[in-house]
JSON list of C-alpha atoms in Angstrom, two decimals:
[
{"chain": "D", "resi": 1, "resn": "MET", "atom": "CA", "xyz": [-98.84, 29.54, 166.19]},
{"chain": "D", "resi": 2, "resn": "GLN", "atom": "CA", "xyz": [-97.09, 32.11, 164.00]},
{"chain": "D", "resi": 3, "resn": "SER", "atom": "CA", "xyz": [-96.57, 31.35, 160.34]},
{"chain": "D", "resi": 4, "resn": "TYR", "atom": "CA", "xyz": [-94.10, 32.95, 157.94]},
{"chain": "D", "resi": 5, "resn": "THR", "atom": "CA", "xyz": [-94.35, 33.83, 154.27]},
{"chain": "D", "resi": 6, "resn": "ILE", "atom": "CA", "xyz": [-91.73, 32.54, 151.86]},
{"chain": "D", "resi": 7, "resn": "GLY", "atom": "CA", "xyz": [-90.10, 35.99, 151.81]},
{"chain": "D", "resi": 8, "resn": "GLN", "atom": "CA", "xyz": [-90.00, 36.27, 155.60]},
{"chain": "D", "resi": 9, "resn": "ALA", "atom": "CA", "xyz": [-88.54, 32.76, 155.89]},
{"chain": "D", "resi": 10, "resn": "ALA", "atom": "CA", "xyz": [-85.90, 33.63, 153.27]},
{"chain": "D", "resi": 11, "resn": "ARG", "atom": "CA", "xyz": [-84.79, 36.70, 155.24]},
{"chain": "D", "resi": 12, "resn": "LEU", "atom": "CA", "xyz": [-84.59, 34.69, 158.47]},
{"chain": "D", "resi": 13, "resn": "LEU", "atom": "CA", "xyz": [-82.59, 31.91, 156.77]},
{"chain": "D", "resi": 14, "resn": "GLY", "atom": "CA", "xyz": [-80.33, 34.30, 154.85]},
{"chain": "D", "resi": 15, "resn": "VAL", "atom": "CA", "xyz": [-81.24, 32.95, 151.41]},
{"chain": "D", "resi": 16, "resn": "SER", "atom": "CA", "xyz": [-83.35, 34.10, 148.49]},
{"chain": "D", "resi": 17, "resn": "PRO", "atom": "CA", "xyz": [-87.12, 33.49, 148.30]},
{"chain": "D", "resi": 18, "resn": "ASP", "atom": "CA", "xyz": [-86.46, 31.31, 145.23]},
{"chain": "D", "resi": 19, "resn": "THR", "atom": "CA", "xyz": [-84.24, 29.06, 147.35]},
{"chain": "D", "resi": 20, "resn": "VAL", "atom": "CA", "xyz": [-86.99, 28.64, 149.97]},
{"chain": "D", "resi": 21, "resn": "ARG", "atom": "CA", "xyz": [-89.50, 27.87, 147.19]},
{"chain": "D", "resi": 22, "resn": "ARG", "atom": "CA", "xyz": [-87.16, 25.20, 145.77]},
{"chain": "D", "resi": 23, "resn": "TRP", "atom": "CA", "xyz": [-86.73, 23.69, 149.25]},
{"chain": "D", "resi": 24, "resn": "ALA", "atom": "CA", "xyz": [-90.51, 23.65, 149.72]},
{"chain": "D", "resi": 25, "resn": "ASP", "atom": "CA", "xyz": [-91.11, 22.17, 146.24]},
{"chain": "D", "resi": 26, "resn": "GLY", "atom": "CA", "xyz": [-88.49, 19.52, 147.00]},
{"chain": "D", "resi": 27, "resn": "GLY", "atom": "CA", "xyz": [-90.14, 18.59, 150.30]},
{"chain": "D", "resi": 28, "resn": "ARG", "atom": "CA", "xyz": [-87.36, 19.89, 152.57]},
{"chain": "D", "resi": 29, "resn": "VAL", "atom": "CA", "xyz": [-89.71, 22.26, 154.38]},
{"chain": "D", "resi": 30, "resn": "THR", "atom": "CA", "xyz": [-93.50, 21.96, 154.70]},
{"chain": "D", "resi": 31, "resn": "THR", "atom": "CA", "xyz": [-95.78, 24.78, 153.57]},
{"chain": "D", "resi": 32, "resn": "HIS", "atom": "CA", "xyz": [-99.49, 25.39, 153.59]},
{"chain": "D", "resi": 33, "resn": "ARG", "atom": "CA", "xyz": [-101.65, 28.04, 151.93]},
{"chain": "D", "resi": 34, "resn": "ASP", "atom": "CA", "xyz": [-103.62, 30.76, 153.69]},
{"chain": "D", "resi": 35, "resn": "GLU", "atom": "CA", "xyz": [-107.05, 32.00, 152.63]},
{"chain": "D", "resi": 36, "resn": "THR", "atom": "CA", "xyz": [-105.48, 34.27, 150.00]},
{"chain": "D", "resi": 37, "resn": "GLY", "atom": "CA", "xyz": [-103.36, 31.47, 148.51]},
{"chain": "D", "resi": 38, "resn": "ARG", "atom": "CA", "xyz": [-99.99, 32.56, 149.92]},
{"chain": "D", "resi": 39, "resn": "ARG", "atom": "CA", "xyz": [-97.59, 29.80, 150.90]},
{"chain": "D", "resi": 40, "resn": "LEU", "atom": "CA", "xyz": [-96.79, 29.85, 154.61]},
{"chain": "D", "resi": 41, "resn": "ILE", "atom": "CA", "xyz": [-94.41, 27.92, 156.85]},
{"chain": "D", "resi": 42, "resn": "ASP", "atom": "CA", "xyz": [-95.40, 27.21, 160.46]},
{"chain": "D", "resi": 43, "resn": "GLY", "atom": "CA", "xyz": [-93.05, 28.80, 162.98]},
{"chain": "D", "resi": 44, "resn": "GLN", "atom": "CA", "xyz": [-92.11, 25.51, 164.65]},
{"chain": "D", "resi": 45, "resn": "ASP", "atom": "CA", "xyz": [-91.31, 23.92, 161.29]},
{"chain": "D", "resi": 46, "resn": "LEU", "atom": "CA", "xyz": [-89.21, 26.93, 160.28]},
{"chain": "D", "resi": 47, "resn": "ALA", "atom": "CA", "xyz": [-87.32, 26.88, 163.59]},
{"chain": "D", "resi": 48, "resn": "ALA", "atom": "CA", "xyz": [-86.45, 23.19, 163.19]},
{"chain": "D", "resi": 49, "resn": "PHE", "atom": "CA", "xyz": [-85.50, 23.70, 159.53]},
{"chain": "D", "resi": 50, "resn": "SER", "atom": "CA", "xyz": [-83.29, 26.69, 160.36]},
{"chain": "D", "resi": 51, "resn": "ILE", "atom": "CA", "xyz": [-81.27, 24.47, 162.72]},
{"chain": "D", "resi": 52, "resn": "GLU", "atom": "CA", "xyz": [-80.90, 21.87, 159.95]},
{"chain": "D", "resi": 53, "resn": "VAL", "atom": "CA", "xyz": [-79.75, 24.51, 157.45]},
{"chain": "D", "resi": 54, "resn": "GLY", "atom": "CA", "xyz": [-77.31, 25.98, 159.96]},
{"chain": "D", "resi": 55, "resn": "GLN", "atom": "CA", "xyz": [-75.73, 22.60, 160.64]},
{"chain": "D", "resi": 56, "resn": "SER", "atom": "CA", "xyz": [-75.40, 21.46, 157.03]},
{"chain": "D", "resi": 57, "resn": "PRO", "atom": "CA", "xyz": [-71.82, 21.53, 155.75]},
{"chain": "D", "resi": 58, "resn": "ASN", "atom": "CA", "xyz": [-71.00, 24.71, 153.81]},
{"chain": "D", "resi": 59, "resn": "GLY", "atom": "CA", "xyz": [-74.63, 25.86, 154.15]},
{"chain": "D", "resi": 60, "resn": "GLU", "atom": "CA", "xyz": [-75.81, 24.42, 150.82]},
{"chain": "D", "resi": 61, "resn": "GLU", "atom": "CA", "xyz": [-74.44, 23.69, 147.41]},
{"chain": "D", "resi": 62, "resn": "GLU", "atom": "CA", "xyz": [-75.15, 27.30, 146.40]},
{"chain": "D", "resi": 63, "resn": "GLU", "atom": "CA", "xyz": [-72.83, 30.28, 146.73]},
{"chain": "D", "resi": 64, "resn": "PRO", "atom": "CA", "xyz": [-73.18, 32.07, 150.05]},
{"chain": "D", "resi": 65, "resn": "TYR", "atom": "CA", "xyz": [-75.51, 35.06, 150.06]},
{"chain": "D", "resi": 66, "resn": "THR", "atom": "CA", "xyz": [-73.39, 38.18, 150.46]},
{"chain": "D", "resi": 67, "resn": "SER", "atom": "CA", "xyz": [-73.39, 41.80, 149.42]},
{"chain": "D", "resi": 68, "resn": "ALA", "atom": "CA", "xyz": [-69.58, 41.89, 149.34]},
{"chain": "D", "resi": 69, "resn": "ARG", "atom": "CA", "xyz": [-68.46, 41.89, 145.71]},
{"chain": "D", "resi": 70, "resn": "ASN", "atom": "CA", "xyz": [-64.67, 41.95, 145.83]},
{"chain": "D", "resi": 71, "resn": "ALA", "atom": "CA", "xyz": [-63.71, 38.30, 146.26]},
{"chain": "D", "resi": 72, "resn": "PHE", "atom": "CA", "xyz": [-60.10, 37.14, 146.58]},
{"chain": "D", "resi": 73, "resn": "PRO", "atom": "CA", "xyz": [-59.87, 33.33, 146.46]},
{"chain": "D", "resi": 74, "resn": "GLY", "atom": "CA", "xyz": [-56.62, 32.12, 147.93]},
{"chain": "D", "resi": 75, "resn": "ILE", "atom": "CA", "xyz": [-54.92, 29.98, 150.54]},
{"chain": "D", "resi": 76, "resn": "VAL", "atom": "CA", "xyz": [-54.79, 30.50, 154.30]},
{"chain": "D", "resi": 77, "resn": "THR", "atom": "CA", "xyz": [-51.17, 31.23, 155.23]},
{"chain": "D", "resi": 78, "resn": "ALA", "atom": "CA", "xyz": [-51.55, 32.05, 158.94]},
{"chain": "D", "resi": 79, "resn": "VAL", "atom": "CA", "xyz": [-54.10, 31.71, 161.73]},
{"chain": "D", "resi": 80, "resn": "LYS", "atom": "CA", "xyz": [-53.36, 33.41, 165.04]},
{"chain": "D", "resi": 81, "resn": "LEU", "atom": "CA", "xyz": [-55.87, 32.67, 167.80]},
{"chain": "D", "resi": 82, "resn": "GLY", "atom": "CA", "xyz": [-56.32, 34.81, 170.89]},
{"chain": "D", "resi": 83, "resn": "ASP", "atom": "CA", "xyz": [-58.72, 34.30, 173.78]},
{"chain": "D", "resi": 84, "resn": "VAL", "atom": "CA", "xyz": [-61.54, 36.16, 171.98]},
{"chain": "D", "resi": 85, "resn": "ALA", "atom": "CA", "xyz": [-60.16, 37.49, 168.69]},
{"chain": "D", "resi": 86, "resn": "ALA", "atom": "CA", "xyz": [-58.24, 35.90, 165.83]},
{"chain": "D", "resi": 87, "resn": "GLN", "atom": "CA", "xyz": [-56.15, 37.02, 162.85]},
{"chain": "D", "resi": 88, "resn": "VAL", "atom": "CA", "xyz": [-56.31, 35.17, 159.54]},
{"chain": "D", "resi": 89, "resn": "GLU", "atom": "CA", "xyz": [-53.96, 35.81, 156.62]},
{"chain": "D", "resi": 90, "resn": "ILE", "atom": "CA", "xyz": [-54.77, 34.76, 153.07]},
{"chain": "D", "resi": 91, "resn": "GLN", "atom": "CA", "xyz": [-52.45, 34.88, 150.07]},
{"chain": "D", "resi": 92, "resn": "ALA", "atom": "CA", "xyz": [-54.58, 35.49, 146.96]},
{"chain": "D", "resi": 93, "resn": "GLY", "atom": "CA", "xyz": [-52.25, 35.66, 144.01]},
{"chain": "D", "resi": 94, "resn": "PRO", "atom": "CA", "xyz": [-49.97, 38.64, 144.63]},
{"chain": "D", "resi": 95, "resn": "HIS", "atom": "CA", "xyz": [-52.29, 39.94, 147.36]},
{"chain": "D", "resi": 96, "resn": "ARG", "atom": "CA", "xyz": [-51.82, 39.30, 151.10]},
{"chain": "D", "resi": 97, "resn": "LEU", "atom": "CA", "xyz": [-55.05, 39.93, 152.99]},
{"chain": "D", "resi": 98, "resn": "VAL", "atom": "CA", "xyz": [-55.39, 40.01, 156.76]},
{"chain": "D", "resi": 99, "resn": "SER", "atom": "CA", "xyz": [-58.70, 39.78, 158.59]},
{"chain": "D", "resi": 100, "resn": "LEU", "atom": "CA", "xyz": [-59.39, 40.28, 162.28]},
{"chain": "D", "resi": 101, "resn": "LEU", "atom": "CA", "xyz": [-62.41, 38.30, 163.40]},
{"chain": "D", "resi": 102, "resn": "THR", "atom": "CA", "xyz": [-63.66, 36.41, 166.42]},
{"chain": "D", "resi": 103, "resn": "ARG", "atom": "CA", "xyz": [-62.00, 33.19, 167.52]},
{"chain": "D", "resi": 104, "resn": "GLU", "atom": "CA", "xyz": [-65.45, 31.58, 167.41]},
{"chain": "D", "resi": 105, "resn": "ALA", "atom": "CA", "xyz": [-65.84, 32.45, 163.71]},
{"chain": "D", "resi": 106, "resn": "VAL", "atom": "CA", "xyz": [-62.45, 30.93, 162.87]},
{"chain": "D", "resi": 107, "resn": "GLU", "atom": "CA", "xyz": [-63.32, 27.75, 164.76]},
{"chain": "D", "resi": 108, "resn": "GLU", "atom": "CA", "xyz": [-66.79, 27.48, 163.15]},
{"chain": "D", "resi": 109, "resn": "LEU", "atom": "CA", "xyz": [-65.25, 27.86, 159.69]},
{"chain": "D", "resi": 110, "resn": "GLY", "atom": "CA", "xyz": [-62.53, 25.37, 160.58]},
{"chain": "D", "resi": 111, "resn": "LEU", "atom": "CA", "xyz": [-59.87, 27.64, 159.10]},
{"chain": "D", "resi": 112, "resn": "GLU", "atom": "CA", "xyz": [-56.38, 26.15, 159.04]},
{"chain": "D", "resi": 113, "resn": "VAL", "atom": "CA", "xyz": [-53.13, 26.99, 157.28]},
{"chain": "D", "resi": 114, "resn": "GLY", "atom": "CA", "xyz": [-53.07, 25.42, 153.82]},
{"chain": "D", "resi": 115, "resn": "MET", "atom": "CA", "xyz": [-56.81, 25.36, 153.15]},
{"chain": "D", "resi": 116, "resn": "GLN", "atom": "CA", "xyz": [-58.59, 27.29, 150.43]},
{"chain": "D", "resi": 117, "resn": "ALA", "atom": "CA", "xyz": [-60.64, 30.30, 151.49]},
{"chain": "D", "resi": 118, "resn": "THR", "atom": "CA", "xyz": [-62.03, 33.45, 149.94]},
{"chain": "D", "resi": 119, "resn": "ALA", "atom": "CA", "xyz": [-61.49, 36.91, 151.40]},
{"chain": "D", "resi": 120, "resn": "ARG", "atom": "CA", "xyz": [-64.32, 39.30, 150.58]},
{"chain": "D", "resi": 121, "resn": "VAL", "atom": "CA", "xyz": [-63.55, 42.97, 150.89]},
{"chain": "D", "resi": 122, "resn": "LYS", "atom": "CA", "xyz": [-66.27, 45.54, 151.46]},
{"chain": "D", "resi": 123, "resn": "SER", "atom": "CA", "xyz": [-65.24, 49.03, 152.47]},
{"chain": "D", "resi": 124, "resn": "THR", "atom": "CA", "xyz": [-62.60, 48.58, 155.19]},
{"chain": "D", "resi": 125, "resn": "SER", "atom": "CA", "xyz": [-63.75, 45.10, 156.26]},
{"chain": "D", "resi": 126, "resn": "VAL", "atom": "CA", "xyz": [-62.41, 41.76, 155.04]},
{"chain": "D", "resi": 127, "resn": "HIS", "atom": "CA", "xyz": [-64.89, 38.89, 155.21]},
{"chain": "D", "resi": 128, "resn": "ILE", "atom": "CA", "xyz": [-63.67, 35.28, 155.01]},
{"chain": "D", "resi": 129, "resn": "ASP", "atom": "CA", "xyz": [-65.64, 32.53, 153.23]},
{"chain": "D", "resi": 130, "resn": "ARG", "atom": "CA", "xyz": [-64.45, 28.94, 153.44]},
{"chain": "D", "resi": 131, "resn": "THR", "atom": "CA", "xyz": [-64.28, 27.39, 149.97]}
]
């Protein structure tokens, strides 16, 4: 069975290695040590844990891991759903931001008019985080 280092598990889970270490220290995920002393997570344990992490509300209590720096917290003012794509509008202070994303993403985030959300702008893309 394949095992993963803390760093590999962190990349697969989309979190920092420190977060995986805290989860392991807290007993959320089981680790063992190899002959060199590195902490490893069995592949089957990591697969099961990744499902648990993916299903937990809002990921975790921590901020989402993202490289997008320009965050615009605001309120969702419009959600237009198509068969495959969707359009979400957010009013963030004096700024109106519009994002085109998949319908599936809008449904997974549970975006609705009136709820708080954060638009993250990186280059020409607007990313939406539910807050």
